[in-house]
């Protein structure tokens, strides 16, 4: 009996683009329409929490209307071939809905809220809005999202996962945001690294095989390439 190899993937907004969710930094991306510091930072929250709530309420409502695409589905299907670990910067739930089992959300999840008074008090809210005045244990609820200016609590766990990778793939992220982008440096020496993205990405490691395709095409290609590794 052969043991399944550990395939660790780091995904970003690009993997959900073909499901109809806008990326952040592409042309027409969310940060063209919104000021990131107004809607996705801890300072923005302190300044205008209603605006921040509305931004994430819109994202959550949209999530109800979209479906996982071929890339999410292929990553779920290959769980019978590989021991797959998904580290995602995305706050959508499309990896879950496609059937992936091991998913670590680095930047939080839209379908959860947490107490502003107690960060470990996290509740499932599904696709419901969070309104100003909605509380748990007397504290205002906020989106369960890691904002700019905040720690990334899952970072150590994510780094450890990447360190155990036998194959590492980066899919649909501009690698602009740290500490997440730094995960690339945690891939062990000799571990094959792949990058799937239709655009040119500034990568600082030389040992990366680039698959310059959209995720729906590039992820099946990636699997073909690694199936016999
Ligand atoms: P970006 O918007 O920075 O990058 C999206 C990447 O997806 C780009 O490299 C695109 O070329 C690529 N892309 C576009 N369409 C694609 C497709 N069909 N298939 C594959 N790739 C495609 O998004 P992220 O790198 O995920 O954080 O951004 C990282 C973080 O910045 C997000 O988690 C979010 C954002 O601000 C917070 O809000 C805290």
PDB file of C-alpha atoms and ligand atoms in Angstrom:
ATOM      1  CA  UNK A   1       0.000   0.000   0.000  1.00  0.00           C
ATOM      2  CA  UNK A   2       1.332   3.434  -0.878  1.00  0.00           C
ATOM      3  CA  UNK A   3       0.714   6.384   1.389  1.00  0.00           C
ATOM      4  CA  UNK A   4      -0.877   9.436  -0.117  1.00  0.00           C
ATOM      5  CA  UNK A   5       1.420  12.436  -0.481  1.00  0.00           C
ATOM      6  CA  UNK A   6       0.700  15.597   1.452  1.00  0.00           C
ATOM      7  CA  UNK A   7      -0.504  18.217  -1.013  1.00  0.00           C
ATOM      8  CA  UNK A   8      -0.739  21.624   0.651  1.00  0.00           C
ATOM      9  CA  UNK A   9      -2.401  24.424  -1.316  1.00  0.00           C
ATOM     10  CA  UNK A  10      -2.547  28.132  -0.588  1.00  0.00           C
ATOM     11  CA  UNK A  11      -5.495  29.757  -2.317  1.00  0.00           C
ATOM     12  CA  UNK A  12      -6.514  33.360  -2.833  1.00  0.00           C
ATOM     13  CA  UNK A  13      -9.320  35.347  -4.391  1.00  0.00           C
ATOM     14  CA  UNK A  14      -8.400  34.119  -7.894  1.00  0.00           C
ATOM     15  CA  UNK A  15      -9.693  30.621  -7.231  1.00  0.00           C
ATOM     16  CA  UNK A  16     -13.176  32.016  -6.596  1.00  0.00           C
ATOM     17  CA  UNK A  17     -13.098  34.499  -9.497  1.00  0.00           C
ATOM     18  CA  UNK A  18     -14.755  32.087 -11.926  1.00  0.00           C
ATOM     19  CA  UNK A  19     -17.543  31.566  -9.399  1.00  0.00           C
ATOM     20  CA  UNK A  20     -18.330  35.255  -9.798  1.00  0.00           C
ATOM     21  CA  UNK A  21     -16.639  36.648  -6.684  1.00  0.00           C
ATOM     22  CA  UNK A  22     -14.531  39.692  -7.431  1.00  0.00           C
ATOM     23  CA  UNK A  23     -10.840  39.604  -6.591  1.00  0.00           C
ATOM     24  CA  UNK A  24      -9.267  42.533  -4.736  1.00  0.00           C
ATOM     25  CA  UNK A  25      -6.402  43.847  -6.851  1.00  0.00           C
ATOM     26  CA  UNK A  26      -7.260  42.907 -10.445  1.00  0.00           C
ATOM     27  CA  UNK A  27      -8.843  45.410 -12.796  1.00  0.00           C
ATOM     28  CA  UNK A  28     -12.407  45.830 -11.543  1.00  0.00           C
ATOM     29  CA  UNK A  29     -11.337  44.350  -8.198  1.00  0.00           C
ATOM     30  CA  UNK A  30     -12.969  45.307  -4.901  1.00  0.00           C
ATOM     31  CA  UNK A  31     -10.191  47.663  -3.869  1.00  0.00           C
ATOM     32  CA  UNK A  32     -10.900  49.800  -6.929  1.00  0.00           C
ATOM     33  CA  UNK A  33     -14.412  50.483  -5.662  1.00  0.00           C
ATOM     34  CA  UNK A  34     -13.742  50.551  -1.927  1.00  0.00           C
ATOM     35  CA  UNK A  35     -11.007  52.052   0.207  1.00  0.00           C
ATOM     36  CA  UNK A  36      -9.480  48.984   1.854  1.00  0.00           C
ATOM     37  CA  UNK A  37      -8.627  50.943   4.999  1.00  0.00           C
ATOM     38  CA  UNK A  38     -12.237  52.135   5.348  1.00  0.00           C
ATOM     39  CA  UNK A  39     -13.857  48.697   5.061  1.00  0.00           C
ATOM     40  CA  UNK A  40     -11.225  46.088   5.947  1.00  0.00           C
ATOM     41  CA  UNK A  41      -9.075  47.501   8.722  1.00  0.00           C
ATOM     42  CA  UNK A  42      -9.419  47.729  12.460  1.00  0.00           C
ATOM     43  CA  UNK A  43      -9.171  51.528  12.192  1.00  0.00           C
ATOM     44  CA  UNK A  44     -11.983  51.543   9.639  1.00  0.00           C
ATOM     45  CA  UNK A  45     -14.120  49.527  12.053  1.00  0.00           C
ATOM     46  CA  UNK A  46     -13.452  51.984  14.870  1.00  0.00           C
ATOM     47  CA  UNK A  47     -14.267  54.917  12.600  1.00  0.00           C
ATOM     48  CA  UNK A  48     -17.419  53.637  10.928  1.00  0.00           C
ATOM     49  CA  UNK A  49     -18.566  50.174  12.007  1.00  0.00           C
ATOM     50  CA  UNK A  50     -21.858  50.433  10.103  1.00  0.00           C
ATOM     51  CA  UNK A  51     -19.998  50.879   6.820  1.00  0.00           C
ATOM     52  CA  UNK A  52     -17.815  47.860   7.573  1.00  0.00           C
ATOM     53  CA  UNK A  53     -20.839  45.743   8.538  1.00  0.00           C
ATOM     54  CA  UNK A  54     -22.590  46.695   5.303  1.00  0.00           C
ATOM     55  CA  UNK A  55     -19.505  45.816   3.227  1.00  0.00           C
ATOM     56  CA  UNK A  56     -19.375  42.306   4.705  1.00  0.00           C
ATOM     57  CA  UNK A  57     -23.172  41.910   4.683  1.00  0.00           C
ATOM     58  CA  UNK A  58     -23.051  42.472   0.919  1.00  0.00           C
ATOM     59  CA  UNK A  59     -20.253  39.925   0.501  1.00  0.00           C
ATOM     60  CA  UNK A  60     -22.218  37.386   2.595  1.00  0.00           C
ATOM     61  CA  UNK A  61     -25.448  37.937   0.646  1.00  0.00           C
ATOM     62  CA  UNK A  62     -23.569  37.419  -2.599  1.00  0.00           C
ATOM     63  CA  UNK A  63     -22.029  34.208  -1.303  1.00  0.00           C
ATOM     64  CA  UNK A  64     -25.507  32.687  -1.210  1.00  0.00           C
ATOM     65  CA  UNK A  65     -25.837  33.244  -4.956  1.00  0.00           C
ATOM     66  CA  UNK A  66     -22.557  31.679  -6.145  1.00  0.00           C
ATOM     67  CA  UNK A  67     -21.316  28.107  -6.513  1.00  0.00           C
ATOM     68  CA  UNK A  68     -17.940  26.369  -6.283  1.00  0.00           C
ATOM     69  CA  UNK A  69     -16.233  26.157  -9.673  1.00  0.00           C
ATOM     70  CA  UNK A  70     -14.176  23.425 -11.342  1.00  0.00           C
ATOM     71  CA  UNK A  71     -11.021  24.391  -9.429  1.00  0.00           C
ATOM     72  CA  UNK A  72     -12.639  24.026  -5.999  1.00  0.00           C
ATOM     73  CA  UNK A  73     -14.210  20.752  -7.129  1.00  0.00           C
ATOM     74  CA  UNK A  74     -10.996  19.226  -8.474  1.00  0.00           C
ATOM     75  CA  UNK A  75      -9.190  20.014  -5.199  1.00  0.00           C
ATOM     76  CA  UNK A  76     -11.957  18.169  -3.358  1.00  0.00           C
ATOM     77  CA  UNK A  77     -11.966  15.225  -5.782  1.00  0.00           C
ATOM     78  CA  UNK A  78      -8.245  14.576  -5.459  1.00  0.00           C
ATOM     79  CA  UNK A  79      -8.562  13.909  -1.744  1.00  0.00           C
ATOM     80  CA  UNK A  80      -8.602  10.227  -2.723  1.00  0.00           C
ATOM     81  CA  UNK A  81      -5.192  10.631  -4.404  1.00  0.00           C
ATOM     82  CA  UNK A  82      -3.486  13.021  -1.992  1.00  0.00           C
ATOM     83  CA  UNK A  83      -3.654  14.045   1.602  1.00  0.00           C
ATOM     84  CA  UNK A  84      -4.924  17.531   0.772  1.00  0.00           C
ATOM     85  CA  UNK A  85      -4.665  20.551   3.077  1.00  0.00           C
ATOM     86  CA  UNK A  86      -6.201  23.807   1.890  1.00  0.00           C
ATOM     87  CA  UNK A  87      -4.943  27.047   3.385  1.00  0.00           C
ATOM     88  CA  UNK A  88      -7.138  29.807   2.051  1.00  0.00           C
ATOM     89  CA  UNK A  89      -7.012  33.573   2.334  1.00  0.00           C
ATOM     90  CA  UNK A  90     -10.601  33.600   1.133  1.00  0.00           C
ATOM     91  CA  UNK A  91     -13.467  34.308   3.474  1.00  0.00           C
ATOM     92  CA  UNK A  92     -15.987  32.526   1.255  1.00  0.00           C
ATOM     93  CA  UNK A  93     -17.034  28.916   1.892  1.00  0.00           C
ATOM     94  CA  UNK A  94     -16.586  27.529  -1.622  1.00  0.00           C
ATOM     95  CA  UNK A  95     -13.862  25.028  -0.656  1.00  0.00           C
ATOM     96  CA  UNK A  96     -16.198  23.604   2.000  1.00  0.00           C
ATOM     97  CA  UNK A  97     -19.145  23.490  -0.368  1.00  0.00           C
ATOM     98  CA  UNK A  98     -17.034  21.678  -2.975  1.00  0.00           C
ATOM     99  CA  UNK A  99     -16.230  18.989  -0.408  1.00  0.00           C
ATOM    100  CA  UNK A 100     -12.686  19.753   0.782  1.00  0.00           C
ATOM    101  CA  UNK A 101     -12.207  18.472   4.333  1.00  0.00           C
ATOM    102  CA  UNK A 102      -9.034  20.051   5.702  1.00  0.00           C
ATOM    103  CA  UNK A 103      -9.431  23.800   5.346  1.00  0.00           C
ATOM    104  CA  UNK A 104      -7.658  26.503   7.267  1.00  0.00           C
ATOM    105  CA  UNK A 105      -9.071  30.008   6.840  1.00  0.00           C
ATOM    106  CA  UNK A 106      -6.253  32.478   7.364  1.00  0.00           C
ATOM    107  CA  UNK A 107      -8.375  35.618   7.066  1.00  0.00           C
ATOM    108  CA  UNK A 108     -11.592  34.408   8.682  1.00  0.00           C
ATOM    109  CA  UNK A 109     -15.002  33.346   7.406  1.00  0.00           C
ATOM    110  CA  UNK A 110     -18.007  35.316   6.193  1.00  0.00           C
ATOM    111  CA  UNK A 111     -20.519  32.900   7.694  1.00  0.00           C
ATOM    112  CA  UNK A 112     -19.223  33.489  11.213  1.00  0.00           C
ATOM    113  CA  UNK A 113     -19.404  36.437  13.585  1.00  0.00           C
ATOM    114  CA  UNK A 114     -17.602  37.053  16.808  1.00  0.00           C
ATOM    115  CA  UNK A 115     -17.952  39.099  19.956  1.00  0.00           C
ATOM    116  CA  UNK A 116     -16.087  42.391  20.078  1.00  0.00           C
ATOM    117  CA  UNK A 117     -15.563  41.725  23.784  1.00  0.00           C
ATOM    118  CA  UNK A 118     -14.261  38.162  23.539  1.00  0.00           C
ATOM    119  CA  UNK A 119     -12.425  37.030  20.391  1.00  0.00           C
ATOM    120  CA  UNK A 120     -12.912  33.348  21.154  1.00  0.00           C
ATOM    121  CA  UNK A 121     -16.717  33.719  21.224  1.00  0.00           C
ATOM    122  CA  UNK A 122     -17.416  32.821  17.594  1.00  0.00           C
ATOM    123  CA  UNK A 123     -20.883  32.041  16.316  1.00  0.00           C
ATOM    124  CA  UNK A 124     -22.266  30.672  13.069  1.00  0.00           C
ATOM    125  CA  UNK A 125     -24.516  33.191  11.381  1.00  0.00           C
ATOM    126  CA  UNK A 126     -24.942  31.493   8.022  1.00  0.00           C
ATOM    127  CA  UNK A 127     -25.894  34.028   5.361  1.00  0.00           C
ATOM    128  CA  UNK A 128     -27.582  36.463   7.762  1.00  0.00           C
ATOM    129  CA  UNK A 129     -26.588  40.101   8.064  1.00  0.00           C
ATOM    130  CA  UNK A 130     -24.847  41.447  11.151  1.00  0.00           C
ATOM    131  CA  UNK A 131     -26.546  44.642  12.243  1.00  0.00           C
ATOM    132  CA  UNK A 132     -25.303  47.402  14.496  1.00  0.00           C
ATOM    133  CA  UNK A 133     -26.886  46.519  17.828  1.00  0.00           C
ATOM    134  CA  UNK A 134     -26.645  42.732  17.346  1.00  0.00           C
ATOM    135  CA  UNK A 135     -24.894  41.424  20.436  1.00  0.00           C
ATOM    136  CA  UNK A 136     -23.656  38.273  22.105  1.00  0.00           C
ATOM    137  CA  UNK A 137     -23.153  38.297  25.893  1.00  0.00           C
ATOM    138  CA  UNK A 138     -23.772  42.045  25.751  1.00  0.00           C
ATOM    139  CA  UNK A 139     -21.044  42.794  23.205  1.00  0.00           C
ATOM    140  CA  UNK A 140     -21.532  44.025  19.650  1.00  0.00           C
ATOM    141  CA  UNK A 141     -20.995  41.326  17.012  1.00  0.00           C
ATOM    142  CA  UNK A 142     -18.400  41.874  14.317  1.00  0.00           C
ATOM    143  CA  UNK A 143     -17.501  39.881  11.214  1.00  0.00           C
ATOM    144  CA  UNK A 144     -15.136  36.951  11.908  1.00  0.00           C
ATOM    145  CA  UNK A 145     -12.585  38.456   9.540  1.00  0.00           C
ATOM    146  CA  UNK A 146      -8.916  39.284  10.052  1.00  0.00           C
ATOM    147  CA  UNK A 147      -8.561  42.962   9.185  1.00  0.00           C
ATOM    148  CA  UNK A 148      -5.524  44.978   8.247  1.00  0.00           C
ATOM    149  CA  UNK A 149      -3.906  46.062  11.490  1.00  0.00           C
ATOM    150  CA  UNK A 150      -4.772  42.781  13.253  1.00  0.00           C
ATOM    151  CA  UNK A 151      -2.808  39.638  14.068  1.00  0.00           C
ATOM    152  CA  UNK A 152      -3.358  36.568  11.898  1.00  0.00           C
ATOM    153  CA  UNK A 153      -4.078  33.973  14.613  1.00  0.00           C
ATOM    154  CA  UNK A 154      -3.892  30.936  12.293  1.00  0.00           C
ATOM    155  CA  UNK A 155      -0.528  31.884  10.842  1.00  0.00           C
ATOM    156  CA  UNK A 156       1.629  29.510  12.932  1.00  0.00           C
ATOM    157  CA  UNK A 157      -0.619  26.588  12.196  1.00  0.00           C
ATOM    158  CA  UNK A 158      -0.535  27.432   8.486  1.00  0.00           C
ATOM    159  CA  UNK A 159       3.263  27.713   8.480  1.00  0.00           C
ATOM    160  CA  UNK A 160       3.555  24.312  10.170  1.00  0.00           C
ATOM    161  CA  UNK A 161       1.307  22.762   7.527  1.00  0.00           C
ATOM    162  CA  UNK A 162       3.396  24.194   4.694  1.00  0.00           C
ATOM    163  CA  UNK A 163       6.547  22.881   6.379  1.00  0.00           C
ATOM    164  CA  UNK A 164       5.128  19.355   6.130  1.00  0.00           C
ATOM    165  CA  UNK A 165       4.168  19.661   2.448  1.00  0.00           C
ATOM    166  CA  UNK A 166       5.415  17.096  -0.033  1.00  0.00           C
ATOM    167  CA  UNK A 167       3.892  19.147  -2.836  1.00  0.00           C
ATOM    168  CA  UNK A 168       2.938  22.811  -2.408  1.00  0.00           C
ATOM    169  CA  UNK A 169       0.670  24.749  -4.765  1.00  0.00           C
ATOM    170  CA  UNK A 170      -0.238  28.426  -4.743  1.00  0.00           C
ATOM    171  CA  UNK A 171      -3.464  29.211  -6.597  1.00  0.00           C
ATOM    172  CA  UNK A 172      -4.972  32.594  -7.478  1.00  0.00           C
ATOM    173  CA  UNK A 173      -3.228  34.951  -5.121  1.00  0.00           C
ATOM    174  CA  UNK A 174      -1.210  38.055  -5.960  1.00  0.00           C
ATOM    175  CA  UNK A 175       1.045  37.322  -2.946  1.00  0.00           C
ATOM    176  CA  UNK A 176       0.732  40.956  -1.953  1.00  0.00           C
ATOM    177  CA  UNK A 177      -0.499  40.485   1.590  1.00  0.00           C
ATOM    178  CA  UNK A 178       1.729  39.427   4.474  1.00  0.00           C
ATOM    179  CA  UNK A 179       2.130  37.363   6.505  1.00  0.00           C
ATOM    180  CA  UNK A 180       0.157  35.020   4.179  1.00  0.00           C
ATOM    181  CA  UNK A 181       2.513  35.541   1.212  1.00  0.00           C
ATOM    182  CA  UNK A 182       5.454  34.525   3.419  1.00  0.00           C
ATOM    183  CA  UNK A 183       4.082  30.975   3.528  1.00  0.00           C
ATOM    184  CA  UNK A 184       5.909  30.375   0.250  1.00  0.00           C
ATOM    185  CA  UNK A 185       9.165  30.530   2.197  1.00  0.00           C
ATOM    186  CA  UNK A 186       8.027  27.744   4.508  1.00  0.00           C
ATOM    187  CA  UNK A 187       7.899  25.107   1.766  1.00  0.00           C
ATOM    188  CA  UNK A 188      10.597  22.558   2.580  1.00  0.00           C
ATOM    189  CA  UNK A 189      13.725  22.370   0.457  1.00  0.00           C
ATOM    190  CA  UNK A 190      13.191  20.029  -2.454  1.00  0.00           C
ATOM    191  CA  UNK A 191       9.399  20.164  -2.184  1.00  0.00           C
ATOM    192  CA  UNK A 192       7.968  20.807  -5.649  1.00  0.00           C
ATOM    193  CA  UNK A 193       6.182  24.167  -5.736  1.00  0.00           C
ATOM    194  CA  UNK A 194       3.560  25.133  -8.321  1.00  0.00           C
ATOM    195  CA  UNK A 195       1.804  28.409  -8.965  1.00  0.00           C
ATOM    196  CA  UNK A 196      -1.467  28.688 -10.870  1.00  0.00           C
ATOM    197  CA  UNK A 197      -2.448  32.186 -12.005  1.00  0.00           C
ATOM    198  CA  UNK A 198      -3.409  33.661 -15.379  1.00  0.00           C
ATOM    199  CA  UNK A 199      -1.304  36.765 -14.715  1.00  0.00           C
ATOM    200  CA  UNK A 200       2.383  37.293 -14.014  1.00  0.00           C
ATOM    201  CA  UNK A 201       3.134  37.083 -10.310  1.00  0.00           C
ATOM    202  CA  UNK A 202       6.225  38.497  -8.732  1.00  0.00           C
ATOM    203  CA  UNK A 203       7.783  35.382  -7.179  1.00  0.00           C
ATOM    204  CA  UNK A 204      11.063  35.484  -5.383  1.00  0.00           C
ATOM    205  CA  UNK A 205      11.763  31.724  -5.350  1.00  0.00           C
ATOM    206  CA  UNK A 206      13.320  30.177  -8.408  1.00  0.00           C
ATOM    207  CA  UNK A 207      12.112  26.646  -7.772  1.00  0.00           C
ATOM    208  CA  UNK A 208       8.503  27.386  -8.709  1.00  0.00           C
ATOM    209  CA  UNK A 209       6.742  25.824 -11.699  1.00  0.00           C
ATOM    210  CA  UNK A 210       4.301  28.384 -13.056  1.00  0.00           C
ATOM    211  CA  UNK A 211       1.054  27.266 -14.694  1.00  0.00           C
ATOM    212  CA  UNK A 212      -0.170  30.458 -16.315  1.00  0.00           C
ATOM    213  CA  UNK A 213      -3.866  29.637 -16.525  1.00  0.00           C
ATOM    214  CA  UNK A 214      -7.140  30.448 -14.884  1.00  0.00           C
ATOM    215  CA  UNK A 215      -7.830  28.168 -11.939  1.00  0.00           C
ATOM    216  CA  UNK A 216     -10.484  26.084 -13.728  1.00  0.00           C
ATOM    217  CA  UNK A 217      -7.897  25.087 -16.353  1.00  0.00           C
ATOM    218  CA  UNK A 218      -4.721  25.345 -14.290  1.00  0.00           C
ATOM    219  CA  UNK A 219      -5.789  23.197 -11.344  1.00  0.00           C
ATOM    220  CA  UNK A 220      -6.657  20.140 -13.498  1.00  0.00           C
ATOM    221  CA  UNK A 221      -3.304  20.687 -15.279  1.00  0.00           C
ATOM    222  CA  UNK A 222      -1.519  20.815 -11.946  1.00  0.00           C
ATOM    223  CA  UNK A 223      -3.087  17.504 -10.911  1.00  0.00           C
ATOM    224  CA  UNK A 224      -2.026  15.867 -14.193  1.00  0.00           C
ATOM    225  CA  UNK A 225       1.528  17.063 -13.531  1.00  0.00           C
ATOM    226  CA  UNK A 226       1.742  15.821  -9.944  1.00  0.00           C
ATOM    227  CA  UNK A 227      -0.290  12.618 -10.180  1.00  0.00           C
ATOM    228  CA  UNK A 228       2.771  10.492 -10.751  1.00  0.00           C
ATOM    229  CA  UNK A 229       5.228  12.403  -8.597  1.00  0.00           C
TER     230      UNK A 229
HETATM  231  P1  LIG B   1      -5.751  39.574  -5.046  1.00  0.00           P
HETATM  232  O1  LIG B   1      -6.941  40.281  -5.615  1.00  0.00           O
HETATM  233  O2  LIG B   1      -4.637  40.381  -4.515  1.00  0.00           O
HETATM  234  O3  LIG B   1      -5.142  38.620  -6.161  1.00  0.00           O
HETATM  235  C1  LIG B   1      -5.955  37.789  -6.930  1.00  0.00           C
HETATM  236  C2  LIG B   1      -5.096  36.943  -7.826  1.00  0.00           C
HETATM  237  O4  LIG B   1      -5.950  36.075  -8.546  1.00  0.00           O
HETATM  238  C3  LIG B   1      -4.291  37.731  -8.868  1.00  0.00           C
HETATM  239  O5  LIG B   1      -2.951  37.271  -8.871  1.00  0.00           O
HETATM  240  C4  LIG B   1      -4.987  37.408 -10.179  1.00  0.00           C
HETATM  241  O6  LIG B   1      -4.088  37.363 -11.281  1.00  0.00           O
HETATM  242  C5  LIG B   1      -5.527  36.024  -9.883  1.00  0.00           C
HETATM  243  N1  LIG B   1      -6.675  35.610 -10.702  1.00  0.00           N
HETATM  244  C6  LIG B   1      -7.641  36.350 -11.294  1.00  0.00           C
HETATM  245  N2  LIG B   1      -8.525  35.568 -11.924  1.00  0.00           N
HETATM  246  C7  LIG B   1      -8.124  34.284 -11.718  1.00  0.00           C
HETATM  247  C8  LIG B   1      -8.630  33.005 -12.108  1.00  0.00           C
HETATM  248  N3  LIG B   1      -9.727  32.869 -12.839  1.00  0.00           N
HETATM  249  N4  LIG B   1      -7.943  31.911 -11.706  1.00  0.00           N
HETATM  250  C9  LIG B   1      -6.820  32.021 -10.951  1.00  0.00           C
HETATM  251  N5  LIG B   1      -6.310  33.195 -10.568  1.00  0.00           N
HETATM  252  C10 LIG B   1      -6.952  34.313 -10.947  1.00  0.00           C
HETATM  253  O7  LIG B   1      -6.312  38.536  -3.953  1.00  0.00           O
HETATM  254  P2  LIG B   1      -5.533  37.786  -2.782  1.00  0.00           P
HETATM  255  O8  LIG B   1      -4.129  37.522  -3.174  1.00  0.00           O
HETATM  256  O9  LIG B   1      -6.370  36.642  -2.373  1.00  0.00           O
HETATM  257  O10 LIG B   1      -7.550  40.233   2.782  1.00  0.00           O
HETATM  258  O11 LIG B   1      -5.563  38.891  -1.668  1.00  0.00           O
HETATM  259  C11 LIG B   1      -5.054  38.609  -0.398  1.00  0.00           C
HETATM  260  C12 LIG B   1      -5.811  39.346   0.662  1.00  0.00           C
HETATM  261  O12 LIG B   1      -5.899  40.726   0.309  1.00  0.00           O
HETATM  262  C13 LIG B   1      -7.253  38.928   0.803  1.00  0.00           C
HETATM  263  O13 LIG B   1      -7.414  37.793   1.637  1.00  0.00           O
HETATM  264  C14 LIG B   1      -7.913  40.133   1.395  1.00  0.00           C
HETATM  265  C15 LIG B   1      -7.255  41.192   0.539  1.00  0.00           C
HETATM  266  O14 LIG B   1      -7.186  42.457   1.073  1.00  0.00           O
HETATM  267  C16 LIG B   1      -8.280  40.996   3.625  1.00  0.00           C
HETATM  268  O15 LIG B   1      -9.225  41.665   3.257  1.00  0.00           O
HETATM  269  C17 LIG B   1      -7.833  40.923   5.035  1.00  0.00           C
END
